[in-house]
Coordinates of C-alpha atoms and ligand atoms in Angstrom, one line a residue:
Chain A
M268 CA -40.7 57.5 -62.1
A269 CA -39.4 55.2 -59.3
R270 CA -36.5 55.8 -56.9
I271 CA -34.1 53.0 -56.2
L272 CA -32.1 53.5 -53.1
I273 CA -28.9 51.5 -52.6
L274 CA -27.2 51.5 -49.2
G275 CA -23.5 50.7 -49.5
A276 CA -21.1 51.1 -52.5
G277 CA -19.0 48.0 -51.7
L278 CA -18.7 44.9 -53.8
S279 CA -22.4 43.9 -53.9
G280 CA -24.0 47.4 -53.7
H281 CA -21.8 48.7 -56.5
T282 CA -22.7 45.8 -58.6
V283 CA -26.4 46.6 -58.2
A284 CA -25.8 50.2 -59.0
R285 CA -23.6 49.3 -62.1
Y286 CA -26.2 47.1 -63.7
L287 CA -29.3 49.2 -62.8
S288 CA -27.6 52.3 -64.1
R289 CA -27.0 50.5 -67.4
W290 CA -30.4 48.9 -67.7
L291 CA -32.4 51.9 -66.6
K292 CA -30.4 54.4 -68.7
G293 CA -32.7 56.8 -70.6
S294 CA -35.7 56.0 -68.2
A295 CA -37.1 58.4 -65.7
H296 CA -36.2 56.1 -62.9
Q297 CA -33.7 57.5 -60.4
I298 CA -30.9 55.6 -58.6
T299 CA -29.4 56.9 -55.4
V300 CA -26.3 55.3 -53.7
V301 CA -25.6 56.1 -50.0
S302 CA -22.2 55.1 -48.8
P303 CA -20.0 56.7 -46.1
K304 CA -16.7 56.5 -48.0
A305 CA -15.7 58.6 -51.0
L306 CA -13.5 55.8 -52.3
W307 CA -14.3 52.3 -53.8
N308 CA -11.9 49.7 -52.6
W309 CA -10.9 46.4 -54.2
I310 CA -10.7 44.7 -50.8
P311 CA -8.8 41.5 -51.9
S312 CA -5.8 43.6 -52.9
N313 CA -5.6 45.1 -49.4
I314 CA -3.5 42.0 -48.6
W315 CA -0.8 43.4 -50.9
V316 CA -1.1 46.8 -49.2
G317 CA -0.5 45.0 -45.9
V318 CA 2.9 43.8 -47.1
G319 CA 3.9 47.0 -48.9
E320 CA 3.5 45.6 -52.5
M321 CA 0.7 48.0 -53.3
T322 CA -0.4 51.5 -52.2
K323 CA -3.8 52.7 -51.2
K324 CA -4.1 54.5 -54.5
Q325 CA -3.7 51.3 -56.4
V326 CA -6.5 49.6 -54.7
T327 CA -9.1 52.5 -54.5
F328 CA -10.7 55.1 -56.7
E329 CA -13.1 58.1 -56.3
L330 CA -16.7 57.0 -56.6
G331 CA -18.2 60.4 -57.3
P332 CA -17.0 60.9 -60.9
V333 CA -18.0 57.3 -61.7
Y334 CA -21.5 57.8 -60.5
R335 CA -21.8 61.1 -62.1
K336 CA -20.9 59.5 -65.5
A337 CA -23.5 56.7 -64.8
G338 CA -26.2 59.2 -63.8
V339 CA -26.4 57.9 -60.2
D340 CA -27.1 60.3 -57.4
F341 CA -24.3 59.6 -54.9
R342 CA -24.6 60.7 -51.3
Q343 CA -21.5 60.3 -49.2
A344 CA -23.3 59.4 -46.0
K345 CA -24.2 56.5 -43.7
A346 CA -27.6 55.1 -43.4
I347 CA -29.0 55.3 -39.9
S348 CA -32.6 53.9 -39.9
V349 CA -35.1 52.5 -42.3
H350 CA -38.8 53.6 -42.1
P351 CA -40.5 51.2 -44.5
E352 CA -44.0 52.8 -44.0
G353 CA -42.8 56.4 -43.7
D354 CA -43.6 58.4 -40.6
G355 CA -46.0 61.2 -39.4
E356 CA -44.4 63.7 -41.8
L357 CA -43.6 61.6 -44.9
S358 CA -46.0 59.0 -46.1
R359 CA -43.5 57.3 -48.4
P360 CA -40.9 54.8 -47.2
F361 CA -37.6 56.4 -46.5
V362 CA -34.1 56.0 -45.0
T363 CA -32.5 58.4 -42.6
I364 CA -28.9 59.2 -43.5
E365 CA -26.1 61.2 -41.9
Y366 CA -23.6 62.9 -44.3
T367 CA -19.9 62.1 -43.9
D368 CA -18.4 64.3 -46.5
D369 CA -16.5 67.5 -45.5
Q370 CA -19.1 70.0 -46.4
R371 CA -22.1 68.3 -44.7
A372 CA -20.6 66.0 -42.0
G373 CA -23.1 65.3 -39.3
Q374 CA -26.2 66.7 -41.1
T375 CA -29.0 64.3 -41.5
D376 CA -31.5 63.8 -44.4
K377 CA -34.4 61.6 -45.3
I378 CA -34.3 59.8 -48.7
D379 CA -37.5 58.2 -49.9
Y380 CA -37.6 55.1 -52.0
D381 CA -39.7 52.7 -54.1
Y382 CA -37.1 50.0 -53.9
L383 CA -34.4 49.7 -51.3
V384 CA -31.3 47.5 -51.5
N385 CA -29.3 47.1 -48.3
A386 CA -25.7 46.3 -49.2
T387 CA -24.0 47.7 -46.2
G388 CA -21.6 44.8 -45.7
P389 CA -20.1 44.0 -42.3
K390 CA -19.5 46.0 -39.2
L391 CA -15.9 45.0 -38.3
N392 CA -16.8 44.0 -34.7
F393 CA -13.4 44.4 -33.0
G394 CA -15.2 45.2 -29.8
A395 CA -16.3 41.5 -29.5
T396 CA -12.8 40.5 -28.2
P397 CA -11.0 42.8 -25.6
G398 CA -7.7 44.1 -27.0
L399 CA -8.5 43.1 -30.6
G400 CA -7.9 45.4 -33.6
P401 CA -5.9 48.4 -34.5
D402 CA -8.2 51.0 -32.8
G403 CA -7.2 50.8 -29.2
G404 CA -6.2 47.2 -29.4
Y405 CA -2.9 45.3 -29.9
T406 CA -3.4 43.5 -33.2
V407 CA -3.5 44.8 -36.8
S408 CA -6.0 44.3 -39.6
V409 CA -6.1 44.2 -43.4
C410 CA -9.8 44.8 -43.8
T411 CA -9.5 48.4 -45.0
P412 CA -6.7 50.2 -46.9
E413 CA -5.9 52.3 -43.8
H414 CA -5.7 49.2 -41.7
A415 CA -3.5 47.5 -44.2
I416 CA -1.1 50.5 -44.3
E417 CA -0.7 50.3 -40.6
A418 CA -0.2 46.6 -40.7
N419 CA 2.6 47.0 -43.2
E420 CA 4.3 49.7 -41.1
K421 CA 4.3 47.3 -38.1
L422 CA 5.5 44.4 -40.4
Q423 CA 8.4 46.5 -41.6
E424 CA 9.3 47.4 -38.0
N425 CA 9.5 43.7 -37.2
I426 CA 11.5 42.9 -40.3
K427 CA 14.0 45.6 -39.2
A428 CA 14.4 43.9 -35.9
L429 CA 14.8 40.5 -37.5
K430 CA 17.5 42.0 -39.7
Q431 CA 19.3 43.1 -36.5
G432 CA 19.4 39.5 -35.4
E433 CA 16.3 39.4 -33.1
T434 CA 13.6 36.8 -33.3
R435 CA 10.0 37.5 -33.8
T436 CA 6.7 35.6 -33.6
F437 CA 4.0 36.4 -36.2
V438 CA 0.5 35.3 -35.5
V439 CA -2.2 35.5 -38.2
G440 CA -5.8 34.1 -38.1
T441 CA -9.2 34.8 -36.6
G442 CA -9.7 36.9 -33.5
H443 CA -12.9 35.3 -32.2
G444 CA -14.6 31.9 -32.1
M445 CA -17.3 33.1 -34.5
C446 CA -15.3 34.8 -37.2
T447 CA -15.7 34.2 -40.9
C448 CA -13.4 35.4 -43.8
Q449 CA -10.6 33.0 -42.9
G450 CA -9.5 33.3 -46.5
A451 CA -8.2 36.8 -46.1
A452 CA -6.0 35.8 -43.1
F453 CA -4.9 32.6 -45.0
E454 CA -3.7 34.8 -47.8
Y455 CA -2.0 37.3 -45.5
I456 CA 0.0 34.7 -43.6
Y457 CA 1.6 33.5 -46.9
N458 CA 2.4 37.0 -48.0
I459 CA 4.1 37.6 -44.7
D460 CA 6.1 34.4 -45.2
H461 CA 7.0 35.5 -48.7
C462 CA 8.0 38.9 -47.5
L463 CA 10.3 37.6 -44.8
R464 CA 12.0 35.2 -47.3
E465 CA 12.5 38.1 -49.7
N466 CA 14.1 40.0 -46.9
G467 CA 16.3 36.9 -46.0
V468 CA 15.0 36.8 -42.4
R469 CA 12.6 33.9 -42.4
D470 CA 14.8 31.7 -40.4
K471 CA 14.5 34.1 -37.4
A472 CA 10.7 34.2 -37.4
R473 CA 8.1 31.9 -36.0
I474 CA 4.9 32.0 -38.0
M475 CA 1.7 30.8 -36.4
W476 CA -1.8 30.4 -37.6
I477 CA -4.7 30.5 -35.1
S478 CA -8.3 30.0 -36.1
N479 CA -11.8 28.9 -35.1
E480 CA -11.9 26.3 -37.9
Y481 CA -12.4 22.7 -36.7
E482 CA -9.6 21.8 -39.2
L483 CA -7.4 23.9 -41.4
G484 CA -9.1 24.6 -44.8
D485 CA -12.7 24.8 -43.4
F486 CA -13.1 28.4 -44.4
G487 CA -16.6 28.5 -42.9
M488 CA -17.8 26.3 -45.7
G489 CA -17.6 23.1 -43.7
G490 CA -14.4 22.3 -45.6
V491 CA -14.2 21.1 -49.1
H492 CA -13.1 18.0 -51.1
I493 CA -10.9 18.1 -54.2
K494 CA -9.3 15.7 -56.6
R495 CA -5.6 15.4 -55.9
G496 CA -2.9 12.8 -56.8
G497 CA -5.4 10.1 -57.8
Y498 CA -7.5 10.6 -54.6
M499 CA -10.4 12.6 -53.4
T500 CA -8.8 14.5 -50.6
N501 CA -10.0 17.0 -48.1
G502 CA -9.1 20.7 -48.2
K503 CA -7.4 20.1 -44.8
V504 CA -4.7 18.1 -46.5
F505 CA -4.2 20.9 -49.1
A506 CA -4.0 23.6 -46.4
E507 CA -1.8 21.7 -44.0
S508 CA 0.6 20.8 -46.8
L509 CA 1.0 24.6 -47.6
M510 CA 1.7 25.3 -44.0
V511 CA 4.2 22.5 -43.5
E512 CA 6.0 23.4 -46.7
R513 CA 6.6 26.9 -45.4
N514 CA 7.4 25.9 -41.9
M515 CA 4.4 27.4 -40.3
E516 CA 2.6 26.0 -37.2
W517 CA -1.1 26.1 -36.5
I518 CA -3.7 26.1 -33.8
T519 CA -7.3 25.4 -34.8
R520 CA -10.6 25.1 -32.9
A521 CA -9.6 28.3 -31.0
H522 CA -11.6 31.2 -29.7
V523 CA -9.4 34.2 -29.0
S524 CA -10.9 35.5 -25.8
K525 CA -8.6 38.4 -24.9
I526 CA -5.5 40.1 -26.2
E527 CA -2.9 41.9 -24.0
P528 CA 0.2 43.5 -25.3
G529 CA 2.3 40.6 -26.8
K530 CA -0.1 38.0 -25.4
I531 CA -3.1 36.2 -27.0
H532 CA -5.4 34.3 -24.6
Y533 CA -7.5 31.6 -26.2
E534 CA -9.8 28.8 -25.4
T535 CA -10.1 25.6 -27.5
L536 CA -13.0 23.3 -28.1
D537 CA -11.7 20.7 -25.7
G538 CA -11.9 23.3 -22.9
T539 CA -8.2 24.2 -22.7
E540 CA -7.3 27.8 -21.9
A541 CA -3.9 28.8 -23.1
E542 CA -1.7 31.8 -24.0
L543 CA 0.3 32.6 -27.1
D544 CA 3.1 35.2 -27.2
F545 CA 3.4 37.4 -30.2
D546 CA 5.3 40.3 -31.7
F547 CA 3.0 40.9 -34.6
A548 CA -0.6 39.6 -35.0
M549 CA -3.2 40.2 -37.7
L550 CA -6.5 38.7 -36.6
I551 CA -9.7 39.1 -38.5
P552 CA -12.6 40.5 -36.3
P553 CA -16.1 38.9 -36.2
F554 CA -18.7 40.5 -38.4
A555 CA -22.0 41.9 -37.4
G556 CA -24.6 44.0 -39.3
V557 CA -23.8 47.7 -39.4
G558 CA -26.5 48.5 -36.8
L559 CA -29.3 50.0 -38.9
K560 CA -32.5 50.5 -37.0
A561 CA -36.1 50.2 -38.3
Y562 CA -39.1 52.2 -37.2
G563 CA -42.9 51.8 -38.0
K564 CA -45.1 54.7 -39.1
D565 CA -45.9 55.6 -35.5
G566 CA -42.2 55.8 -34.6
S567 CA -42.2 52.4 -32.8
D568 CA -38.9 50.4 -33.0
M569 CA -39.4 47.4 -35.3
T570 CA -35.7 46.6 -35.7
D571 CA -36.2 43.0 -34.6
Q572 CA -38.8 42.5 -37.3
L573 CA -36.4 43.5 -40.2
F574 CA -33.2 42.4 -38.7
A575 CA -31.7 39.3 -37.0
P576 CA -30.1 39.8 -33.5
N577 CA -26.7 40.1 -35.2
G578 CA -27.9 43.2 -37.1
M579 CA -28.0 41.5 -40.5
M580 CA -31.2 41.9 -42.5
K581 CA -33.8 39.1 -42.9
V582 CA -34.5 37.9 -46.4
D583 CA -36.4 35.0 -48.0
A584 CA -34.5 32.3 -46.0
D585 CA -35.8 29.7 -43.7
Y586 CA -34.8 30.9 -40.3
S587 CA -36.4 28.2 -38.2
P588 CA -33.8 26.5 -36.0
K589 CA -32.9 23.1 -37.2
P590 CA -30.4 20.4 -36.2
Y591 CA -27.3 20.2 -38.4
E592 CA -28.5 17.0 -40.1
D593 CA -31.6 18.8 -41.4
W594 CA -29.8 21.8 -42.9
S595 CA -30.4 22.1 -46.6
K596 CA -29.7 24.3 -49.5
A597 CA -33.4 25.1 -49.5
D598 CA -33.0 27.1 -46.3
W599 CA -30.8 29.6 -48.1
P600 CA -32.3 32.7 -49.7
S601 CA -32.5 33.0 -53.5
T602 CA -34.2 36.3 -54.3
Y603 CA -32.9 38.3 -51.2
Q604 CA -36.3 39.9 -50.8
N605 CA -37.4 40.9 -47.3
P606 CA -40.4 38.8 -46.3
L607 CA -42.3 41.8 -44.7
Y608 CA -41.6 44.5 -47.3
K609 CA -41.4 43.2 -50.8
N610 CA -39.6 46.4 -52.0
I611 CA -36.6 45.7 -49.8
F612 CA -33.7 43.5 -50.8
T613 CA -30.5 42.7 -49.1
V614 CA -27.3 41.5 -50.7
G615 CA -23.7 40.5 -49.8
I616 CA -22.6 40.3 -46.2
A617 CA -25.6 42.4 -45.0
F618 CA -28.1 39.6 -45.3
A619 CA -28.8 37.3 -42.3
P620 CA -27.9 33.7 -43.2
P621 CA -30.3 31.0 -41.9
H622 CA -27.6 29.1 -40.2
P623 CA -23.8 28.5 -40.5
I624 CA -22.4 26.2 -43.3
S625 CA -19.8 24.7 -40.9
K626 CA -21.2 22.5 -38.1
V627 CA -21.8 24.6 -34.9
M628 CA -19.3 23.5 -32.2
K629 CA -19.2 24.5 -28.5
S630 CA -16.6 24.2 -25.9
P631 CA -17.5 22.7 -22.4
K632 CA -17.9 26.3 -21.2
G633 CA -20.6 26.8 -24.0
T634 CA -18.4 29.1 -26.2
Q635 CA -19.3 28.7 -29.8
I636 CA -16.0 27.9 -31.7
S637 CA -17.0 27.5 -35.3
P638 CA -16.9 29.8 -38.3
T639 CA -20.0 31.7 -39.5
P640 CA -20.8 31.6 -43.2
P641 CA -18.6 33.5 -45.6
R642 CA -20.2 35.6 -48.4
T643 CA -17.2 36.2 -50.6
G644 CA -16.8 38.3 -53.7
M645 CA -18.2 36.0 -56.4
P646 CA -21.5 35.2 -54.5
S647 CA -21.8 38.8 -53.4
A648 CA -21.6 39.9 -57.1
A649 CA -24.0 37.2 -58.2
M650 CA -26.6 38.3 -55.6
G651 CA -26.2 42.0 -56.6
R652 CA -26.7 41.2 -60.3
A653 CA -29.7 39.0 -59.6
V654 CA -31.4 41.7 -57.4
A655 CA -30.7 44.4 -60.0
A656 CA -32.3 42.2 -62.7
S657 CA -35.3 41.5 -60.4
I658 CA -35.8 45.2 -59.7
R659 CA -35.6 46.0 -63.4
D660 CA -38.2 43.5 -64.2
M661 CA -40.5 44.6 -61.3
L662 CA -40.3 48.2 -62.5
N663 CA -41.5 46.8 -65.8
G664 CA -44.5 45.1 -64.1
A665 CA -43.2 41.7 -62.9
P666 CA -45.2 40.9 -59.7
E667 CA -42.3 39.3 -57.9
P668 CA -38.4 38.9 -58.2
T669 CA -37.5 37.2 -61.5
H670 CA -33.9 36.3 -60.7
R671 CA -32.3 34.0 -58.2
A672 CA -28.8 33.5 -56.8
S673 CA -28.9 31.1 -53.9
M674 CA -25.6 30.1 -52.4
G675 CA -26.8 26.6 -52.7
E676 CA -26.8 27.0 -56.5
T677 CA -23.9 29.4 -57.1
G678 CA -20.1 28.8 -56.7
A679 CA -17.2 30.8 -55.3
A680 CA -13.7 31.1 -56.6
C681 CA -10.9 32.4 -54.4
V682 CA -7.4 33.1 -55.6
A683 CA -5.2 33.4 -52.6
S684 CA -1.9 34.9 -53.2
T685 CA 1.0 33.1 -51.6
G686 CA 3.7 35.5 -52.8
S687 CA 3.6 38.2 -55.5
D688 CA 6.2 37.9 -58.2
I689 CA 5.6 37.8 -62.0
L690 CA 7.9 34.8 -62.5
K691 CA 8.4 33.3 -59.0
G692 CA 5.1 34.1 -57.4
T693 CA 2.4 31.6 -56.6
A694 CA -1.2 31.6 -55.5
A695 CA -3.6 28.9 -54.4
T696 CA -6.6 28.8 -56.7
M697 CA -9.7 27.3 -55.0
T698 CA -13.2 26.9 -56.3
V699 CA -16.3 25.4 -54.8
F700 CA -19.7 24.7 -56.4
P701 CA -22.1 25.2 -54.7
V702 CA -21.0 27.2 -51.7
V703 CA -23.7 25.7 -49.5
P704 CA -23.3 21.8 -49.9
D705 CA -26.1 20.3 -51.8
Y706 CA -26.3 16.6 -50.8
E707 CA -29.5 16.0 -52.9
T708 CA -27.7 16.7 -56.2
F709 CA -24.2 15.7 -55.1
P710 CA -24.8 12.9 -52.5
E711 CA -21.1 12.0 -51.9
Y712 CA -19.5 15.4 -51.2
G713 CA -22.3 17.9 -51.5
R714 CA -20.4 19.6 -54.3
D715 CA -19.8 19.2 -58.0
M716 CA -16.4 17.6 -58.1
D717 CA -15.8 19.0 -61.6
L718 CA -16.2 22.6 -60.6
T719 CA -14.6 22.2 -57.2
F720 CA -10.8 22.1 -57.3
G721 CA -7.7 23.6 -55.8
E722 CA -4.2 24.1 -57.2
I723 CA -1.1 26.1 -56.4
G724 CA 1.1 27.8 -59.0
L725 CA 2.3 30.8 -60.9
A726 CA -0.8 30.8 -63.0
G727 CA -2.8 31.6 -59.9
H728 CA -0.6 34.6 -59.3
W729 CA -1.1 35.9 -62.8
M730 CA -4.8 35.5 -62.4
K731 CA -4.9 37.3 -59.2
Y732 CA -2.9 40.2 -60.7
I733 CA -5.1 40.3 -63.9
L734 CA -8.3 40.1 -61.7
H735 CA -7.1 43.1 -59.7
H736 CA -6.9 45.3 -62.9
V737 CA -10.1 43.7 -64.5
F738 CA -12.3 44.3 -61.4
I739 CA -11.1 47.9 -60.9
Y740 CA -11.6 48.6 -64.6
Q741 CA -15.1 47.1 -64.4
A742 CA -16.0 49.0 -61.2
K743 CA -14.9 52.2 -62.8
L744 CA -17.3 51.4 -65.6
G745 CA -14.7 51.4 -68.3
P746 CA -16.0 50.8 -71.9
G747 CA -17.5 47.3 -72.3
W748 CA -17.4 46.7 -68.5
H749 CA -20.6 44.7 -68.7
L750 CA -18.9 42.1 -71.0
L751 CA -16.4 41.2 -68.2
P752 CA -17.2 38.5 -65.7
D753 CA -18.5 39.6 -62.2
Chain B
M37 CA 9.6 31.0 -54.7
T38 CA 12.0 30.0 -52.0
T39 CA 10.8 27.3 -49.8
E40 CA 11.7 25.8 -46.4
S41 CA 14.3 23.5 -47.9
D42 CA 16.1 26.4 -49.4
S43 CA 16.2 28.5 -46.1
P44 CA 19.1 28.3 -43.7
K45 CA 18.9 25.4 -41.3
V46 CA 19.3 25.4 -37.6
P47 CA 21.7 22.6 -36.3
V48 CA 20.1 19.3 -37.2
K49 CA 18.3 17.4 -34.4
N50 CA 16.2 14.3 -34.5
R51 CA 12.8 15.6 -35.3
E52 CA 10.0 14.8 -32.9
P53 CA 7.7 12.2 -34.5
Y54 CA 3.9 12.5 -34.6
Q55 CA 4.0 16.3 -34.5
Q56 CA 1.8 18.5 -36.7
A57 CA 4.3 18.7 -39.5
Y58 CA 4.8 14.8 -39.5
Y59 CA 1.5 14.1 -41.3
P60 CA 0.7 16.4 -44.2
P61 CA 2.1 15.8 -47.7
V62 CA 5.1 18.0 -48.6
P63 CA 5.6 18.7 -52.2
T64 CA 8.6 17.1 -53.9
R65 CA 11.2 19.2 -55.8
F66 CA 9.4 18.1 -59.1
T67 CA 6.1 19.4 -57.9
R68 CA 7.6 22.6 -56.8
Y69 CA 9.4 23.0 -60.2
F70 CA 6.1 22.7 -62.0
R71 CA 4.4 25.2 -59.8
T72 CA 6.6 27.9 -61.2
S73 CA 7.5 26.5 -64.6
V74 CA 6.5 29.2 -67.0
V75 CA 5.5 26.9 -69.8
W76 CA 3.5 24.5 -67.7
Q77 CA 1.8 27.4 -65.8
F78 CA 0.9 29.1 -69.0
I79 CA -1.0 25.9 -70.0
R80 CA -2.6 25.7 -66.5
F81 CA -3.5 29.4 -66.7
W82 CA -5.9 28.7 -69.6
I83 CA -7.2 25.6 -68.1
I84 CA -8.0 27.2 -64.8
N85 CA -9.6 30.2 -66.6
F86 CA -11.8 27.8 -68.5
K87 CA -12.8 26.0 -65.3
I88 CA -13.7 29.3 -63.6
F89 CA -15.6 30.5 -66.6
K90 CA -17.7 27.3 -66.4
L91 CA -18.2 28.0 -62.7
L92 CA -19.4 31.5 -63.5
A93 CA -21.7 30.3 -66.2
K94 CA -23.3 27.8 -63.9
S95 CA -23.6 30.3 -61.1
H96 CA -25.3 32.9 -63.2
G97 CA -27.3 30.4 -65.1
Ligands
LIG155 C1 -8.7 41.5 -46.6 C2 -9.8 40.9 -47.3 C3 -9.6 40.1 -48.5 C4 -10.6 39.5 -49.2 N1 -10.2 38.7 -50.3 C5 -11.2 38.1 -51.0 C6 -10.9 37.4 -52.2 O1 -9.7 37.2 -52.5 N2 -11.9 36.9 -52.9 C7 -13.2 37.1 -52.5 O2 -14.1 36.6 -53.2 N3 -13.5 37.7 -51.4 C8 -12.6 38.3 -50.6 N4 -12.9 39.0 -49.5 C9 -14.3 39.1 -49.2 C10 -15.0 40.3 -49.9 O3 -14.3 41.5 -49.7 C11 -16.4 40.4 -49.4 O4 -17.1 39.2 -49.7 C12 -17.2 41.5 -50.1 O5 -16.5 42.7 -50.0 C13 -18.6 41.6 -49.5 O6 -19.3 42.6 -50.3 P1 -20.4 43.5 -49.6 O7 -20.9 44.4 -50.6 O8 -21.3 42.7 -48.8 O9 -19.6 44.3 -48.4 P2 -18.5 45.5 -48.7 O10 -17.7 45.2 -50.0 O11 -17.7 45.6 -47.4 O12 -19.4 46.8 -48.9 C14 -20.2 47.4 -47.9 C15 -20.4 48.8 -48.2 O13 -21.3 49.4 -47.3 C16 -20.8 50.6 -46.8 N5 -21.5 50.9 -45.5 C17 -21.1 50.6 -44.3 N6 -22.0 51.0 -43.4 C18 -22.9 51.7 -44.1 C19 -24.1 52.5 -43.8 N7 -24.5 52.6 -42.5 N8 -24.8 53.1 -44.7 C20 -24.4 53.0 -46.0 N9 -23.3 52.3 -46.4 C21 -22.6 51.6 -45.5 C22 -19.3 50.4 -46.7 O14 -18.6 51.6 -46.6 C23 -19.1 49.7 -48.0 O15 -19.0 50.5 -49.1 C24 -11.9 39.6 -48.8 C25 -12.2 40.3 -47.6 C26 -11.2 40.9 -46.9 C27 -11.5 41.7 -45.6

């Protein structure tokens, strides 16, 4: 009997748990999931919570009953430290956890493992920018359902003021020079625009985009080329067109350095320091690892051996520093196995990328103003499934991981809602293949131009809405869930 | 979908040339119509689904 321990029940961790519980059903192997929240959240739909189109209940469900049904041991707790060689008391590898449920809050425990999957996602690092974020700061967020509810409350207050004839400035984008996840902010800005139009107050509002991207449409992937109107055009054209059509303004190449009530301070790549007044701002925070520590058998701190300085876990990537021109898809991990401990895997946002995908840029002051690499839903699920399959095969005797899901060999699809309505709504559907450009296979643009496209329309809105229901059904392990795409 | 051209206008002034909004392509009424035309979008829905299915197949391959 082996114990597989999964840390994090988000998009990637839950994918590992889903597949392993199915594949190992009836065996003596035991699966344990440790995650601090009782609810699973379909994060992309938080955008609709943030404009009052959906409730928290519509985007979440209780994990406990689902895991009970799947025969998975669920601990509502957060992982604190990894002990890959055990300690003086316990000779097996284990993880220290701290319970977060009502009955055991604050109690700690040790959970031993044969295989460990770290899928703890991002720490929302609001602290990186003074004044950023909803907890003690002056901006809102849509990263969790609770944040999105608060964002909507503030949005509605502003709409009320607009209806009384006042004017308002809405700012949406990234809250630091090294943020990723621009797509979420991109989606939110269009939903705000749509909401203001629905309320008949768009003419009184100024809507501004601010981001660390070199050009609009970079999305941390170094931009993208698509076929459009008889040309190969850049995603910049696509993204700028959307903004101009909706009368939005934008500031790019910006590092938000400080936020005061009603004022955003930022620095741009050319060294300019400027201020932007706002009434409502939703700025994505930078991401870090969740801060797990690692200890050797003798209790010595070995965190820096297992984790990169940003707290993300090292995997089978090539971490040697290289100039941009030498970056290649081969640097990117494919099995997600830790190089030191072959029974540890890391998937989703929790793994340390070898380098950004967008070219690193610095201001004259030396501030990095360029996005870090995204690890969106589709790649996170692909990694989760590949790691689950590798663990299944290793339990059956395979000497090493059998499945791969490199971001240099997998694609991503993003359907960004630009207004929710069954007949009048639209969404921008964007796909890239592969996520990390591969100039060896696709010398011109680094991507397969057949599988890389973007278009705007009602069809995208229907897809976004259907995907919301399909993914929640799948995550709840509804009958036949494994036949649905990840 | 309502767009800028449908929203109330402030008194008309000569627009500053060479500003941000001067360069990007703006969709024509024809393009905007097709973005929400139920018949055309129904067709696009299946085409996009097929493309994403191909992307998934290649990603998991
Ligand atoms: C607003 C928003 C909209 C988005 N929209 C899209 C979209 O349309 N399409 C798309 O592809 N992607 C989208 N994304 C990105 C997508 O949500 C992420 O790529 C995905 O969730 C990453 O999966 P993950 O498993 O790495 O992290 P998560 O899904 O964040 O899961 C991490 C899990 O770990 C848990 N955890 C945290 N700390 C600990 C700990 N110490 N111990 C144990 N568990 C811990 C968390 O509670 C959580 O359950 C969006 C993101 C945001 C914020």
